[in-house]
Short mmCIF file of C-alpha atoms in Angstrom, two decimals:
data_model
loop_
_atom_site.label_atom_id
_atom_site.label_comp_id
_atom_site.label_asym_id
_atom_site.label_seq_id
_atom_site.Cartn_x
_atom_site.Cartn_y
_atom_site.Cartn_z
CA MET A 1 0.11 0.00 0.08
CA PRO A 2 1.56 3.41 -1.03
CA PHE A 3 2.42 5.56 1.58
CA ASN A 4 1.77 9.71 1.16
CA THR A 5 4.60 11.62 2.52
CA TYR A 6 2.70 14.48 2.22
CA THR A 7 -0.06 13.72 4.40
CA GLY A 8 1.54 10.68 6.40
CA LYS A 9 -1.11 8.52 5.62
CA HIS A 10 -1.13 5.29 3.78
CA LEU A 11 -3.25 5.51 0.64
CA PRO A 12 -4.89 2.11 -1.07
CA CYS A 13 -4.99 2.43 -4.65
CA VAL A 14 -5.21 0.61 -7.67
CA ILE A 15 -2.90 0.06 -10.67
CA PRO A 16 -5.09 -1.21 -13.87
CA THR A 17 -3.46 -2.77 -16.73
CA VAL A 18 -2.72 -0.97 -19.90
CA GLU A 19 -5.95 -2.64 -21.52
CA ASP A 20 -7.98 -1.38 -18.30
CA ARG A 21 -6.76 2.23 -18.77
CA ILE A 22 -7.71 2.39 -22.00
CA VAL A 23 -11.29 1.25 -21.57
CA GLN A 24 -11.72 3.54 -18.36
CA ARG A 25 -10.44 6.48 -20.55
CA ALA A 26 -12.77 5.97 -23.08
CA LEU A 27 -15.73 5.87 -20.97
CA ARG A 28 -14.37 8.88 -19.06
CA ASN A 29 -14.27 10.71 -22.32
CA ALA A 30 -17.57 9.89 -23.17
CA VAL A 31 -19.39 10.73 -20.03
CA GLU A 32 -17.61 13.68 -19.02
CA PRO A 33 -18.78 16.48 -21.75
CA ILE A 34 -22.23 15.12 -20.48
CA LEU A 35 -21.69 15.50 -17.02
CA ASP A 36 -20.17 18.90 -17.24
CA ALA A 37 -23.09 20.11 -19.46
CA TYR A 38 -25.71 18.37 -17.14
CA ALA A 39 -24.53 17.50 -13.84
CA PHE A 40 -21.72 19.33 -12.40
CA ALA A 41 -22.53 22.97 -10.98
CA ASP A 42 -20.43 25.88 -12.07
CA TRP A 43 -19.02 26.30 -8.58
CA VAL A 44 -17.22 22.94 -8.79
CA SER A 45 -13.28 22.81 -9.71
CA GLY A 46 -11.48 19.86 -9.63
CA TYR A 47 -11.26 16.43 -11.50
CA ARG A 48 -12.56 18.76 -14.60
CA ALA A 49 -11.09 19.89 -17.85
CA ARG A 50 -10.10 23.67 -17.34
CA ARG A 51 -11.44 23.53 -13.72
CA ASN A 52 -8.50 23.52 -11.51
CA ARG A 53 -7.27 24.87 -7.68
CA ILE A 54 -6.84 28.21 -9.25
CA THR A 55 -10.45 28.43 -10.82
CA ALA A 56 -11.67 27.57 -7.38
CA LEU A 57 -9.45 30.35 -5.48
CA ARG A 58 -10.79 33.05 -8.16
CA HIS A 59 -14.18 31.92 -7.46
CA ALA A 60 -13.87 31.95 -3.96
CA MET A 61 -12.27 35.49 -4.21
CA THR A 62 -15.22 37.03 -5.83
CA TYR A 63 -17.40 36.05 -2.46
CA HIS A 64 -14.50 37.27 -0.21
CA SER A 65 -14.06 40.39 -1.83
CA ALA A 66 -17.62 41.29 -1.81
CA GLY A 67 -16.91 40.97 2.05
CA PHE A 68 -18.46 37.67 2.68
CA ARG A 69 -15.03 37.00 4.84
CA TRP A 70 -16.72 34.06 7.23
CA VAL A 71 -16.14 30.55 5.53
CA ALA A 72 -17.74 27.28 6.40
CA ASP A 73 -15.12 25.03 5.25
CA VAL A 74 -16.16 21.04 5.02
CA ASP A 75 -13.83 18.27 3.88
CA ALA A 76 -15.72 15.23 2.92
CA GLU A 77 -14.60 12.25 4.12
CA ARG A 78 -13.45 9.17 2.57
CA VAL A 79 -15.52 9.94 -0.80
CA SER A 80 -13.49 7.45 -2.87
CA PHE A 81 -14.49 4.40 -0.89
CA GLY A 82 -17.46 2.48 -0.36
CA SER A 83 -20.63 2.02 -3.20
CA ASP A 84 -20.51 -0.62 -5.54
CA ALA A 85 -20.81 -0.80 -9.39
CA ALA A 86 -24.64 -0.76 -9.47
CA GLU A 87 -24.90 1.92 -7.51
CA VAL A 88 -22.36 4.12 -9.38
CA THR A 89 -24.21 3.28 -12.76
CA ASP A 90 -27.60 4.36 -11.13
CA TRP A 91 -25.91 7.63 -10.15
CA LEU A 92 -24.70 8.01 -14.15
CA ALA A 93 -28.17 6.84 -15.47
CA ASP A 94 -29.45 10.06 -14.31
CA TYR A 95 -27.62 11.48 -17.21
CA VAL A 96 -26.99 8.92 -19.80
CA HIS A 97 -29.63 7.16 -20.89
CA ASP A 98 -27.85 4.48 -23.24
CA GLY A 99 -28.39 1.03 -21.90
CA THR A 100 -26.14 -0.59 -23.69
CA PHE A 101 -23.25 2.08 -22.62
CA LEU A 102 -24.59 1.82 -19.25
CA ASP A 103 -23.94 -2.05 -19.18
CA ARG A 104 -20.55 -1.72 -20.52
CA PHE A 105 -19.81 0.87 -17.76
CA ARG A 106 -21.02 -1.37 -15.11
CA THR A 107 -18.73 -4.23 -16.39
CA ALA A 108 -15.95 -2.04 -16.34
CA VAL A 109 -16.50 -0.63 -12.95
CA ALA A 110 -17.15 -4.16 -11.20
CA GLY A 111 -13.67 -5.25 -12.74
CA MET A 112 -12.19 -2.83 -10.01
CA PRO A 113 -11.79 -3.61 -6.32
CA TRP A 114 -14.30 -0.85 -5.35
CA PRO A 115 -15.76 1.61 -7.94
CA MET A 116 -13.74 4.51 -6.94
CA ALA A 117 -10.50 3.23 -6.09
CA PRO A 118 -7.71 5.74 -6.63
CA GLY A 119 -5.47 4.89 -9.30
CA SER A 120 -8.51 3.90 -11.76
CA GLY A 121 -9.34 6.23 -14.64
CA LEU A 122 -12.72 6.60 -13.80
CA ALA A 123 -12.12 7.49 -9.78
CA PRO A 124 -11.91 11.29 -10.65
CA THR A 125 -15.42 11.73 -12.38
CA LEU A 126 -16.99 9.09 -9.85
CA ILE A 127 -16.12 11.12 -7.10
CA ASN A 128 -17.51 14.45 -8.71
CA LEU A 129 -20.43 12.30 -9.80
CA ARG A 130 -21.06 11.10 -6.15
CA LEU A 131 -20.99 14.63 -4.80
CA VAL A 132 -23.26 16.00 -7.62
CA ARG A 133 -26.53 14.86 -5.10
CA ALA A 134 -25.05 16.76 -2.19
CA ASP A 135 -23.99 19.82 -4.67
CA GLN A 136 -27.89 19.97 -5.60
CA MET A 137 -28.80 20.66 -2.07
CA LEU A 138 -26.64 23.62 -1.34
CA THR A 139 -27.31 25.83 -4.71
CA ASP A 140 -28.64 28.53 -2.60
CA LEU A 141 -25.28 28.96 -0.61
CA ARG A 142 -22.54 31.45 -1.66
CA ILE A 143 -20.28 28.06 -2.37
CA VAL A 144 -16.84 26.83 -3.84
CA ARG A 145 -16.35 22.86 -4.39
CA PHE A 146 -12.71 21.89 -4.98
CA THR A 147 -12.76 18.00 -5.17
CA ASP A 148 -14.25 16.86 -1.88
CA ASN A 149 -13.67 20.18 -0.17
CA TYR A 150 -16.50 22.86 0.24
CA CYS A 151 -16.24 26.27 1.31
CA ALA A 152 -19.46 28.36 1.57
CA PHE A 153 -18.66 32.05 2.06
CA ALA A 154 -20.92 34.00 4.74
CA ARG A 155 -21.21 37.67 6.52
CA ASN A 156 -20.92 36.31 10.02
CA ARG A 157 -20.44 33.49 12.33
CA GLU A 158 -24.35 32.89 12.49
CA GLU A 159 -24.58 32.30 8.65
CA SER A 160 -21.07 30.47 8.48
CA GLU A 161 -22.65 27.95 11.16
CA ASP A 162 -25.81 27.61 9.45
CA ALA A 163 -23.90 26.90 6.26
CA PHE A 164 -21.70 24.44 7.89
CA THR A 165 -24.86 22.48 9.07
CA ARG A 166 -26.32 22.79 5.98
CA ILE A 167 -23.23 21.18 4.03
CA THR A 168 -22.67 18.20 6.67
CA GLU A 169 -26.33 17.32 6.64
CA ALA A 170 -26.20 17.29 2.63
CA LEU A 171 -23.21 14.53 2.85
CA ALA A 172 -25.29 12.69 5.49
CA GLU A 173 -28.01 12.58 3.11
CA ILE A 174 -25.53 10.74 0.79
CA ASP A 175 -24.20 8.49 3.48
CA LEU A 176 -20.85 10.69 3.75
CA ALA A 177 -19.46 12.76 6.69
CA ALA A 178 -17.40 15.58 7.35
CA ASN A 179 -13.58 15.06 8.28
CA THR A 180 -13.97 16.46 11.73
CA ALA A 181 -10.09 17.08 11.69
CA LYS A 182 -10.36 19.30 8.60
CA SER A 183 -13.73 20.92 8.77
CA ARG A 184 -14.13 24.22 10.85
CA ILE A 185 -15.50 27.62 10.65
CA ARG A 186 -13.13 29.98 9.44
CA PRO A 187 -13.13 33.85 10.54
CA ASP A 188 -11.66 36.32 7.96
CA ALA A 189 -10.51 33.67 5.93
CA CYS A 190 -7.65 33.91 3.98
CA VAL A 191 -8.55 32.84 0.25
CA GLU A 192 -5.30 31.28 -0.68
CA ASP A 193 -5.14 29.10 2.27
CA LEU A 194 -8.31 27.50 1.22
CA PHE A 195 -8.17 24.22 -0.96
CA LEU A 196 -4.94 23.21 0.36
CA ILE A 197 -3.97 19.49 0.05
CA GLY A 198 -4.43 18.03 3.64
CA GLY A 199 -5.37 21.52 4.93
#
């Protein structure tokens, strides 16, 4: 099991065969344009083409510059773990309606130790797809998500605490939880400190 020297933790991951990588990349290339158009919110960056840490910071800066300087910073815990091939295929079926494609997708995902195993070509897309259902409950917040880290911008402590509760409840609705070691209310947050790996 690889050891991540940055976070100081062991990281279970898979190393797909060349053939599996080709199939996973082909499936990802087919679904990502659909998910970008119909599933992923504009305020979601990370694991998406042309939407990286810099775009998340720019989005966050627009709120911060407008005076929303309290941040409900919620890191979703163990997003890449759990679930099964049938469930993740059901998530995709909300946006892709070709039964033959979904059957091929299910077969490819079932061949992995678990669907969102780090190292697979589909893991980044599936992580974003898993969080879409939580994202849909939070559209009225001033929010930015970078990979599995939510930051909601607020005027004061009361608003930020309410946003924090809303995000944790949305995660609970999809059987996920906040990482208590990383999640917190940030008063007068420094935008440059947001969305740091292991932050």
